[in-house]
Amino acid sequence: METSRREFLRQLSLACGSVLFIPACAGYDSPWRFFSEKEARTVIAFAGQIIPADQDAGATDANVVNFIDKQLIGPYTRFQEEYRKGISAIENSAQKLFQKAFYELDRDNQTGFMEQMEAGKLPEEFWTEVNQRSFFNLVLDHSMQGFYGSPRHGGNKNYVSYKMMRLDYPHVLGQNRYESKCATAKLMEL
Amino acid sequence: MKNKHVNAIVVGAGAGGGIVAKELAVAGLSVVLFERGGWATYDDHNDDELISQRTTVLGNAFGPDDKRHRRVVVNSDGSTRIVLPSEGSYSNNAACVGSGTVSYGAMAWRFMEKDFTMKSTYGHVEGSTLDDWPINYFDLEPYYEKAEWEIGVSGESGANPFESHREKPYPMPPFAYNHSANILADAAKRLGYSPFPIPMLRNSVRYGGRPACYRMRSCVGFACPVNAKCGTHNTVIPTALDSGNCELRTHCQVAEIMLDEKGRATGVKYFDEKDKGQIQTADIVVVSAAAVETARLLLNSKSKLFPNGAGNNNDWVGRNLQGHAYTGAHGLMNDDVYDDVGPGATLAIADFNHDNPGIVGGGVLCNEFTAMPYLFSKMRPPGAKRWGPEHKEYQRSQFKKLIRLHGPFQEIPNFEARVTVDSEVKDHWGIPVARLSGSRHPYDPTGCQYMSERAEEILKEAGAYHTWQRVGGRGLSGGQHQAGTTRMGNDPKISVTNKFGQVHEIDNLFIADGSLCVTNGGFNPALTIMALGYWVGDYIVKNWNGSKFK
Ligand SMILES: Cc1cc2nc3c(=O)[nH]c(=O)nc-3n(C[C@H](O)[C@H](O)[C@H](O)COP(=O)(O)OP(=O)(O)OC[C@H]3O[C@@H](n4cnc5c(N)ncnc54)[C@H](O)[C@@H]3O)c2cc1C
């Protein structure tokens, strides 16, 4: 038993190509694979400001958190440690600045907070193990992937981002027609 | 059971290797073609952007996998880091039957005459290893033709006034311009340039028993669902297998070339699909593993006469790693320019390749391949906000209005941009991994700047109301256009192979891939690598006396 576990960990660390981090279990009461329920709330709020809902769906509707959670036990296992520590640093920073959880802040305070983080200006005391700017960039990038990537990875629910970008999906080859203003204008000239 | 001895081993079933294997097999040599990946099909990954060969963030649909492969990259401050194949700095091309030719953009360029004589044309460039090839364009011309007709290229001969001489036209007519190409063609002509349709290794009409392209938006980075893209996997490799003389062994990682006391290659050691170590002996070994892995394999093949790796007694293996510095400009138009006619790139301008005052070499500019939504999220004017409402509005309103013109600048090779093997980090099989270090030559950003300015000028003329340059040429090169690590040459002291790809001092060891290229041209390299495959194959066949190599 013990050796097979050790072997498993060895392979895992090989697969990650970095220092092994043993994830604290998401916990039985969490509906998520990697995140605790509270962590997921932070990520939902964070991604929700990266790609906010307006007349079109945003990250929350697209289920970006599900994408990130899913990748963290798959191809992104190597980022587990950074997420766990980074989310906790976000929470500690928000508590210190606002005495509230990040996800409880209003929109302006959330985005203001994120701008500080992007510029590396959140209180340094909580960011000794994780670099706040790198973590910001990581979640930014993963949110974009979850919003714009194929739904088969758990995000971009119902191709909401394609719809927003006026990209037909499914792509019915030879059947999709586009009207370009230029072409129409040319026709009108005739 | 021991593997049966064969005439030839070819390592790597990509652009160069697929062709050599076919040339040898149809000439009657018994061949084993090794490939570390398997067959890739469209259905395995469909149009999934996040594993496509353009944005491999969740893994490479066309290999290699993150579990078993890794490389070491030396940072500019001398520290090192381990990188996975799905990470950009790994410098991946692909690992499957056909390699990059399954998922490539399929631009089918012949180099220009001056691409083979860079040093005599431009003189010595300080700090570089810029040199002439030991062969010239006309040596390779018949082999370019063979590649165009056997693999299949669509294009319009004579449309590019700077085109090198060709004996025969393209086998297929060119692709029609898409909407952005029409706009750019008019603008370029007004400025006195000569736009023309990009030649493509893609069927514009039915060819080679495969259908015509139906212009998917997801083409570059993906396999073709109808097999209209022409690679080695659907042309020469099937021909090699049909000859009955070639056995393709997929999922086999070649670890080492075996050399005997006399310094001749006797075969290879490899790990099979079940990770079992095996030996295959042969009369000839041809390495076509692409510039990084070819160098790694040679360096990992140490023997008494070659203590620093096969062919490496003068320390030239792995040197001069090149790729292409992509450079150009972006612009925003008032009206939609995106028409969903894949793969997007249809127009080229070759005016900036050679003969421009003060510029060494140069490159071709093309309108760009369609960016899928995630890739597009990174395409912003300088200073634009990357997230929040501004990001979203840009994504929504500008996706169909962005117009891009860019292309590969011919890099100036240098000795310190190199592949070595790491002394500590090993892959899944325990083989020392490739270590990438150095950076591009300091000239590259200067040349890139010139090309980007020209691109911006054309975009403005085309009516873009807001334009910005994207200037390339910094950092380490390699990547999908990796080349140069076992350059060919007449002087064994400053090259690794002779002009036929035969490793100096090891008569029966050949290289046939991008590693041979002395310089990498101002064009995408695949057709040149294919021509080199035919060139090397032809030489081997002509010097094969029926049972052994002369
Ligand atoms: C997305 C994309 C777009 C591209 N677009 C273009 C384009 O438009 N035009 C163009 O000219 N080029 C393009 N290219 C580049 C082109 O595919 C490469 O230049 C070309 O395939 C390189 O040929 P090669 O023979 O040097 O190596 P490859 O074709 O890469 O072949 C090497 C093969 O060797 C195998 N191998 C390596 N090591 C081992 C080992 N130890 N044991 C067994 N097998 C091994 C690899 O798995 C691989 O299959 C593109 C590539 C990509 C990925």
Coordinates of C-alpha atoms in Angstrom, one line a residue, chain B residues 49-538:
Chain B
E49 CA -8.7 25.3 -29.5
L50 CA -7.1 24.7 -26.1
I51 CA -5.2 21.6 -27.3
S52 CA -4.6 22.8 -30.8
Q53 CA -1.1 23.2 -32.0
R54 CA -1.5 27.0 -31.8
T55 CA -2.6 27.3 -28.2
T56 CA -1.5 24.1 -26.5
V57 CA -2.4 25.1 -23.0
L58 CA -4.2 21.9 -22.1
G59 CA -1.8 19.6 -24.0
N60 CA -0.8 18.9 -27.5
A61 CA -3.4 17.1 -29.6
F62 CA -0.6 16.1 -31.9
G63 CA 2.0 15.3 -29.2
P64 CA 4.2 15.0 -27.4
D65 CA 2.4 14.5 -24.0
D66 CA 3.2 16.3 -20.8
K67 CA 3.5 13.1 -18.8
R68 CA 6.6 11.7 -20.4
H69 CA 8.4 14.6 -22.1
R70 CA 10.2 17.6 -20.8
R71 CA 13.0 20.0 -21.6
V72 CA 15.2 22.4 -19.7
V73 CA 15.4 26.0 -20.7
V74 CA 18.3 28.2 -19.6
N75 CA 17.0 31.7 -18.7
S76 CA 18.9 34.8 -19.7
D77 CA 20.2 35.1 -16.1
G78 CA 21.7 31.6 -16.3
S79 CA 19.1 29.9 -14.1
T80 CA 17.2 27.0 -15.5
R81 CA 13.7 25.8 -15.5
I82 CA 11.9 22.6 -16.6
V83 CA 9.3 23.0 -19.3
L84 CA 6.5 20.8 -20.4
P85 CA 5.5 20.2 -24.1
S86 CA 2.3 22.2 -23.6
E87 CA 4.3 25.3 -22.5
G88 CA 5.5 27.7 -25.2
S89 CA 9.1 27.7 -24.3
Y90 CA 9.4 24.0 -24.9
S91 CA 9.7 24.8 -28.5
N92 CA 7.5 22.1 -29.8
N93 CA 6.6 21.2 -33.3
A94 CA 4.6 17.9 -33.0
A95 CA 5.0 14.2 -32.4
C96 CA 2.7 12.0 -34.5
V97 CA 2.8 10.3 -37.9
G98 CA 3.3 13.3 -40.2
S99 CA 4.3 15.5 -37.3
G100 CA 3.8 19.2 -38.1
T101 CA 2.5 18.4 -41.5
V102 CA -0.8 17.1 -40.1
S103 CA -1.7 20.3 -38.3
Y104 CA 0.4 22.9 -40.1
G105 CA -0.9 26.0 -41.9
A106 CA 0.5 24.4 -45.0
M107 CA 2.2 27.4 -46.6
A108 CA 4.4 25.9 -49.3
W109 CA 7.4 28.1 -49.9
R110 CA 10.4 27.5 -52.0
F111 CA 13.4 29.5 -50.7
M112 CA 14.9 32.2 -52.9
E113 CA 18.3 31.8 -54.6
K114 CA 19.8 34.3 -52.2
D115 CA 18.6 32.2 -49.2
F116 CA 21.3 29.7 -50.1
T117 CA 24.1 32.3 -50.4
M118 CA 23.5 34.6 -47.4
K119 CA 27.1 35.2 -46.6
S120 CA 28.3 35.9 -50.1
T121 CA 25.3 38.2 -50.6
Y122 CA 25.5 40.1 -47.4
G123 CA 29.0 39.5 -46.1
H124 CA 30.0 38.7 -42.6
V125 CA 27.6 39.7 -39.8
E126 CA 29.4 40.3 -36.6
G127 CA 28.7 37.7 -33.9
S128 CA 26.9 35.4 -36.3
T129 CA 27.6 32.1 -38.0
L130 CA 25.9 33.3 -41.2
D131 CA 27.1 31.2 -44.1
D132 CA 26.3 29.9 -47.6
W133 CA 24.8 26.5 -48.0
P134 CA 27.0 23.9 -49.7
I135 CA 24.2 23.5 -52.3
N136 CA 22.4 26.2 -54.2
Y137 CA 18.8 26.7 -55.2
F138 CA 19.2 25.0 -58.6
D139 CA 20.6 21.8 -56.9
L140 CA 17.3 21.7 -55.0
E141 CA 14.9 22.9 -57.7
P142 CA 14.0 19.4 -59.1
Y143 CA 13.4 18.2 -55.5
Y144 CA 11.1 21.2 -54.7
E145 CA 9.2 20.2 -57.8
K146 CA 9.0 16.6 -56.7
A147 CA 7.7 17.7 -53.3
E148 CA 5.1 20.0 -54.9
W149 CA 3.8 17.2 -57.2
E150 CA 4.0 14.2 -54.8
I151 CA 2.7 15.9 -51.7
G152 CA 0.5 18.4 -53.5
V153 CA 0.6 22.2 -53.7
S154 CA -1.9 24.8 -54.9
G155 CA -0.5 28.0 -56.2
E156 CA -0.1 30.4 -59.2
S157 CA 3.3 30.2 -60.9
G158 CA 4.5 33.6 -62.0
A159 CA 2.2 35.5 -59.7
N160 CA 5.1 36.4 -57.4
P161 CA 7.6 38.4 -59.4
F162 CA 10.4 37.5 -56.9
E163 CA 9.8 33.8 -57.3
S164 CA 12.9 31.8 -58.0
H165 CA 13.0 30.0 -61.4
R166 CA 10.7 26.9 -61.6
E167 CA 10.7 24.3 -64.3
K168 CA 7.1 23.3 -63.8
P169 CA 4.0 25.1 -62.7
Y170 CA 2.1 24.1 -59.5
P171 CA 0.0 21.0 -59.8
M172 CA -3.2 22.7 -58.5
P173 CA -4.7 26.2 -59.0
P174 CA -4.3 28.8 -56.2
F175 CA -6.9 29.5 -53.5
A176 CA -9.1 32.5 -54.0
Y177 CA -8.4 35.5 -51.7
N178 CA -10.6 35.9 -48.7
H179 CA -12.1 39.2 -47.8
S180 CA -9.1 40.7 -45.9
A181 CA -6.8 39.6 -48.7
N182 CA -8.8 41.4 -51.3
I183 CA -8.6 44.6 -49.3
L184 CA -4.9 44.2 -48.7
A185 CA -4.1 43.3 -52.3
D186 CA -5.6 46.5 -53.5
A187 CA -3.7 48.5 -50.9
A188 CA -0.4 46.8 -51.5
K189 CA -0.7 47.4 -55.3
R190 CA -1.4 51.0 -54.7
L191 CA 1.9 51.2 -52.8
G192 CA 3.7 49.5 -55.7
Y193 CA 4.1 46.1 -54.1
S194 CA 3.2 42.8 -55.7
P195 CA 0.7 40.7 -53.7
F196 CA 0.0 37.1 -54.8
P197 CA -1.9 34.0 -53.5
I198 CA 0.1 32.0 -50.9
P199 CA 1.1 28.6 -52.3
M200 CA -0.4 25.9 -50.1
L201 CA 0.2 22.3 -49.3
R202 CA -3.6 22.0 -49.4
N203 CA -6.0 20.7 -52.1
S204 CA -7.7 23.5 -54.0
V205 CA -9.2 20.8 -56.2
R206 CA -9.4 17.1 -55.8
Y207 CA -5.8 15.7 -55.8
G208 CA -4.0 12.6 -54.8
G209 CA -7.3 10.8 -54.3
R210 CA -8.3 13.3 -51.6
P211 CA -11.0 16.0 -51.7
A212 CA -10.7 19.8 -52.1
C213 CA -10.5 22.0 -49.0
Y214 CA -13.8 23.4 -47.8
R215 CA -12.2 26.2 -45.8
M216 CA -12.7 25.6 -42.1
R217 CA -11.9 28.4 -39.7
S218 CA -10.0 25.9 -37.6
C219 CA -7.3 24.7 -40.0
V220 CA -3.9 25.8 -38.8
G221 CA -3.2 23.9 -35.5
F222 CA -5.7 21.2 -36.3
A223 CA -6.0 18.1 -38.5
C224 CA -8.2 18.4 -41.5
P225 CA -11.6 16.6 -41.2
V226 CA -11.8 15.8 -44.9
N227 CA -8.1 15.2 -45.5
A228 CA -7.6 18.1 -47.8
K229 CA -4.4 19.2 -46.2
C230 CA -1.4 17.5 -47.7
G231 CA 1.2 16.1 -45.3
T232 CA 3.5 13.1 -45.2
H233 CA 0.9 11.1 -43.3
N234 CA -1.5 11.0 -46.2
T235 CA 0.9 10.9 -49.1
V236 CA 4.4 9.5 -48.9
I237 CA 4.1 7.5 -45.7
P238 CA 1.1 5.4 -47.1
T239 CA 3.1 4.9 -50.3
A240 CA 6.1 3.7 -48.3
L241 CA 3.9 1.3 -46.4
D242 CA 2.2 0.1 -49.6
S243 CA 5.6 -0.8 -51.1
G244 CA 5.8 -3.6 -48.7
N245 CA 9.3 -2.6 -47.8
C246 CA 8.6 -0.2 -44.9
E247 CA 7.5 -1.0 -41.4
L248 CA 6.2 1.9 -39.4
R249 CA 6.8 1.5 -35.6
T250 CA 4.7 4.1 -33.8
H251 CA 4.9 4.9 -30.1
C252 CA 8.6 4.1 -30.1
Q253 CA 11.1 6.5 -28.6
V254 CA 14.5 6.1 -30.1
A255 CA 17.1 6.6 -27.3
E256 CA 20.5 6.2 -29.0
I257 CA 22.3 5.6 -32.2
M258 CA 24.7 2.7 -31.8
L259 CA 28.2 3.1 -33.2
D260 CA 30.8 0.5 -33.5
E261 CA 34.6 0.6 -32.9
K262 CA 35.2 1.8 -36.4
G263 CA 32.8 4.6 -35.9
R264 CA 30.0 3.3 -38.1
A265 CA 26.4 3.2 -37.2
T266 CA 25.0 -0.2 -36.5
G267 CA 21.4 0.6 -35.5
V268 CA 19.4 2.2 -32.7
K269 CA 18.3 1.5 -29.2
Y270 CA 14.7 2.3 -28.5
F271 CA 11.8 1.9 -26.1
D272 CA 8.7 0.3 -27.6
E273 CA 5.1 1.0 -26.9
K274 CA 5.3 -0.9 -23.7
D275 CA 8.4 0.9 -22.6
K276 CA 10.5 -2.2 -23.2
G277 CA 14.1 -1.4 -24.3
Q278 CA 14.8 -2.9 -27.8
I279 CA 17.5 -2.9 -30.4
Q280 CA 17.1 -2.5 -34.1
T281 CA 20.1 -3.0 -36.4
A282 CA 20.5 -1.6 -39.9
D283 CA 23.0 -0.8 -42.6
I284 CA 22.1 2.9 -42.6
V285 CA 20.6 5.2 -40.0
V286 CA 18.7 8.3 -41.0
V287 CA 17.8 10.8 -38.3
S288 CA 14.8 13.0 -39.0
A289 CA 13.6 13.9 -35.5
A290 CA 13.4 17.7 -36.1
A291 CA 16.1 20.2 -35.1
V292 CA 15.9 19.9 -31.3
E293 CA 15.4 16.1 -31.0
T294 CA 17.9 15.3 -33.8
A295 CA 20.6 17.2 -32.0
R296 CA 19.6 15.6 -28.7
L297 CA 19.7 12.1 -30.2
L298 CA 23.2 12.6 -31.7
L299 CA 24.5 14.1 -28.4
N300 CA 23.1 11.2 -26.5
S301 CA 24.9 8.7 -28.8
K302 CA 28.3 8.6 -27.2
S303 CA 31.0 6.1 -28.3
K304 CA 34.7 5.6 -28.2
L305 CA 35.4 7.6 -31.4
F306 CA 32.7 10.1 -30.6
P307 CA 32.9 10.7 -26.8
N308 CA 30.8 13.9 -27.1
G309 CA 28.1 12.4 -29.2
A310 CA 27.8 11.2 -32.8
G311 CA 29.3 13.6 -35.3
N312 CA 30.2 16.1 -32.5
N313 CA 34.0 16.0 -32.4
N314 CA 34.1 19.6 -33.4
D315 CA 31.3 20.7 -31.1
W316 CA 28.9 21.8 -33.8
V317 CA 26.0 19.5 -33.1
G318 CA 23.1 21.5 -31.6
R319 CA 24.6 24.9 -32.5
N320 CA 22.9 27.6 -34.6
L321 CA 19.4 26.8 -33.5
Q322 CA 17.1 28.9 -35.6
G323 CA 13.4 29.4 -36.2
H324 CA 11.6 32.4 -37.4
A325 CA 11.1 35.8 -35.8
Y326 CA 7.5 36.6 -36.5
T327 CA 6.9 40.2 -37.0
G328 CA 4.2 42.5 -38.5
A329 CA 1.4 44.8 -37.7
H330 CA -2.2 44.8 -36.6
G331 CA -5.0 47.2 -37.6
L332 CA -8.6 47.9 -36.9
M333 CA -11.1 48.5 -39.7
N334 CA -14.4 50.3 -39.6
D335 CA -16.2 47.4 -41.3
D336 CA -16.1 43.7 -40.8
V337 CA -13.2 42.1 -42.6
Y338 CA -13.6 38.6 -41.2
D339 CA -15.7 36.4 -43.5
D340 CA -15.2 33.0 -41.9
V341 CA -13.4 31.6 -45.0
G342 CA -10.7 29.5 -43.5
P343 CA -7.9 29.2 -42.8
G344 CA -7.6 33.0 -43.3
A345 CA -4.2 33.3 -44.7
T346 CA -4.4 33.6 -48.5
L347 CA -2.3 36.6 -49.5
A348 CA 1.5 37.1 -49.5
I349 CA 3.8 40.0 -50.3
A350 CA 7.5 39.0 -50.9
D351 CA 8.8 42.5 -51.7
F352 CA 10.6 42.6 -48.4
N353 CA 12.6 39.5 -48.9
H354 CA 16.1 40.4 -50.2
D355 CA 17.3 43.5 -52.1
N356 CA 16.1 46.0 -49.6
P357 CA 18.7 48.6 -48.8
G358 CA 20.3 48.1 -45.4
I359 CA 18.4 44.9 -44.6
V360 CA 20.1 41.5 -44.3
G361 CA 17.7 38.9 -45.7
G362 CA 14.1 39.8 -44.8
G363 CA 10.9 37.8 -45.0
V364 CA 7.5 37.4 -46.5
L365 CA 4.4 39.1 -45.2
C366 CA 1.0 37.4 -45.2
N367 CA -2.5 38.1 -44.1
E368 CA -3.0 36.0 -41.0
F369 CA -4.6 32.7 -40.2
T370 CA -7.9 33.0 -38.4
A371 CA -7.4 33.4 -34.7
M372 CA -9.7 31.4 -32.6
P373 CA -11.5 33.2 -29.7
Y374 CA -8.9 32.4 -26.9
L375 CA -5.9 33.4 -29.0
F376 CA -7.8 36.5 -30.0
S377 CA -8.2 37.5 -26.3
K378 CA -4.4 38.2 -26.3
M379 CA -4.4 40.4 -29.4
R380 CA -4.7 43.9 -28.2
P381 CA -3.2 47.3 -29.1
P382 CA -0.5 48.4 -26.7
G383 CA -1.9 49.7 -23.4
A384 CA -5.4 48.2 -23.9
K385 CA -7.0 46.8 -20.8
R386 CA -6.7 43.0 -20.6
W387 CA -9.9 42.3 -18.6
G388 CA -13.2 43.7 -17.5
P389 CA -15.9 45.4 -19.6
E390 CA -13.2 46.9 -22.0
H391 CA -11.8 43.4 -22.7
K392 CA -15.3 42.1 -23.4
E393 CA -16.3 45.0 -25.6
Y394 CA -13.2 44.6 -27.6
Q395 CA -13.7 40.9 -28.0
R396 CA -17.3 41.4 -29.1
S397 CA -16.9 44.4 -31.4
Q398 CA -13.4 44.0 -32.9
F399 CA -13.1 40.3 -33.6
K400 CA -14.3 40.7 -37.2
K401 CA -12.6 44.0 -37.7
L402 CA -9.0 43.2 -36.9
I403 CA -6.7 42.9 -39.9
R404 CA -3.2 41.5 -39.5
L405 CA -0.3 41.3 -41.8
H406 CA 2.8 39.5 -40.6
G407 CA 5.4 36.9 -41.4
P408 CA 8.6 35.1 -40.7
F409 CA 11.8 37.1 -40.7
Q410 CA 15.0 35.2 -41.7
E411 CA 17.0 34.9 -38.5
I412 CA 20.7 35.5 -38.5
P413 CA 22.2 32.3 -37.0
N414 CA 24.6 32.4 -34.0
F415 CA 26.8 29.8 -32.3
E416 CA 25.4 30.2 -28.8
A417 CA 21.7 29.6 -29.6
R418 CA 21.9 25.9 -29.0
V419 CA 20.7 22.5 -27.9
T420 CA 22.7 20.5 -25.5
V421 CA 21.6 17.6 -23.2
D422 CA 20.9 18.2 -19.6
S423 CA 23.2 16.4 -17.1
E424 CA 20.4 15.8 -14.6
V425 CA 16.9 16.0 -16.0
K426 CA 15.7 12.8 -17.7
D427 CA 12.5 11.9 -19.5
H428 CA 10.1 9.1 -18.7
W429 CA 12.5 6.5 -20.2
G430 CA 15.6 7.9 -18.3
I431 CA 17.0 9.6 -21.4
P432 CA 18.7 12.9 -20.8
V433 CA 16.5 15.7 -22.1
A434 CA 17.3 18.6 -24.5
R435 CA 18.5 21.8 -22.9
L436 CA 17.9 25.0 -24.8
S437 CA 20.1 28.0 -24.3
G438 CA 21.2 31.3 -25.9
S439 CA 19.1 33.8 -27.7
R440 CA 18.6 35.2 -31.2
H441 CA 21.2 37.4 -32.9
P442 CA 20.9 41.1 -32.0
Y443 CA 20.4 42.0 -35.6
D444 CA 17.0 40.3 -35.7
P445 CA 14.9 43.0 -34.1
T446 CA 16.3 45.5 -36.6
G447 CA 15.2 43.5 -39.5
C448 CA 11.8 42.8 -37.9
Q449 CA 11.3 46.5 -37.3
Y450 CA 11.7 47.1 -41.0
M451 CA 9.2 44.5 -41.9
S452 CA 6.7 45.7 -39.2
E453 CA 6.9 49.2 -40.6
R454 CA 6.1 48.0 -44.1
A455 CA 3.2 46.0 -42.8
E456 CA 1.8 48.9 -40.9
E457 CA 2.1 51.1 -43.9
I458 CA 0.1 48.7 -46.0
L459 CA -2.6 48.3 -43.3
K460 CA -3.0 52.1 -43.2
E461 CA -3.3 52.2 -46.9
A462 CA -6.0 49.5 -46.6
G463 CA -8.0 51.8 -44.4
A464 CA -7.2 50.7 -40.9
Y465 CA -7.9 53.7 -38.7
H466 CA -5.8 52.4 -35.8
T467 CA -2.6 50.4 -36.3
W468 CA 0.2 49.1 -34.2
Q469 CA 3.3 47.1 -34.8
R470 CA 4.2 43.8 -33.3
V471 CA 8.0 43.6 -33.6
G472 CA 9.6 40.2 -33.1
G473 CA 13.2 38.9 -32.9
R474 CA 14.1 38.7 -29.3
G475 CA 14.7 35.7 -27.0
L476 CA 15.6 32.2 -28.0
S477 CA 14.3 30.8 -31.2
G478 CA 13.3 27.3 -32.3
G479 CA 9.7 26.3 -32.1
Q480 CA 7.6 25.1 -35.0
H481 CA 10.1 26.3 -37.6
Q482 CA 13.2 24.9 -35.7
A483 CA 16.2 24.4 -37.9
G484 CA 20.0 24.5 -38.2
T485 CA 21.4 22.3 -35.4
T486 CA 23.3 19.9 -37.7
R487 CA 24.1 22.2 -40.5
M488 CA 25.4 20.9 -43.8
G489 CA 28.8 22.2 -45.2
N490 CA 31.9 21.4 -47.1
D491 CA 34.3 22.0 -44.2
P492 CA 33.9 19.3 -41.5
K493 CA 35.3 21.7 -38.9
I494 CA 32.4 24.1 -39.2
S495 CA 29.5 21.8 -40.1
V496 CA 28.0 18.4 -39.1
T497 CA 27.1 16.8 -42.4
N498 CA 28.3 17.1 -46.0
K499 CA 26.0 18.4 -48.6
F500 CA 24.1 15.2 -48.9
G501 CA 23.2 15.1 -45.2
Q502 CA 25.8 12.5 -44.5
V503 CA 27.4 13.0 -41.1
H504 CA 31.2 13.8 -41.5
E505 CA 33.2 10.8 -40.4
I506 CA 30.2 8.4 -40.1
D507 CA 29.5 7.3 -43.7
N508 CA 26.2 5.4 -42.9
L509 CA 24.6 8.0 -40.7
F510 CA 22.4 10.7 -42.4
I511 CA 20.3 13.6 -41.3
A512 CA 17.2 14.6 -43.2
D513 CA 15.1 17.3 -41.6
G514 CA 15.3 21.0 -40.7
S515 CA 18.5 20.5 -38.8
L516 CA 20.4 20.5 -42.1
C517 CA 19.4 24.1 -43.0
V518 CA 22.4 26.4 -42.8
T519 CA 20.0 29.4 -42.8
N520 CA 16.3 29.3 -42.6
G521 CA 15.0 31.5 -45.4
G522 CA 12.5 34.3 -45.0
F523 CA 9.7 31.8 -45.4
N524 CA 8.0 28.9 -43.5
P525 CA 10.4 25.9 -44.0
A526 CA 8.3 22.7 -44.6
L527 CA 8.6 22.6 -48.4
T528 CA 12.4 23.1 -48.2
I529 CA 12.6 20.3 -45.6
M530 CA 10.6 18.1 -47.9
A531 CA 12.9 18.9 -50.8
L532 CA 15.9 18.1 -48.6
G533 CA 14.2 14.8 -47.8
Y534 CA 14.1 13.9 -51.5
W535 CA 17.6 15.2 -52.0
V536 CA 19.1 13.0 -49.2
G537 CA 16.9 10.1 -50.2
D538 CA 18.0 10.3 -53.8

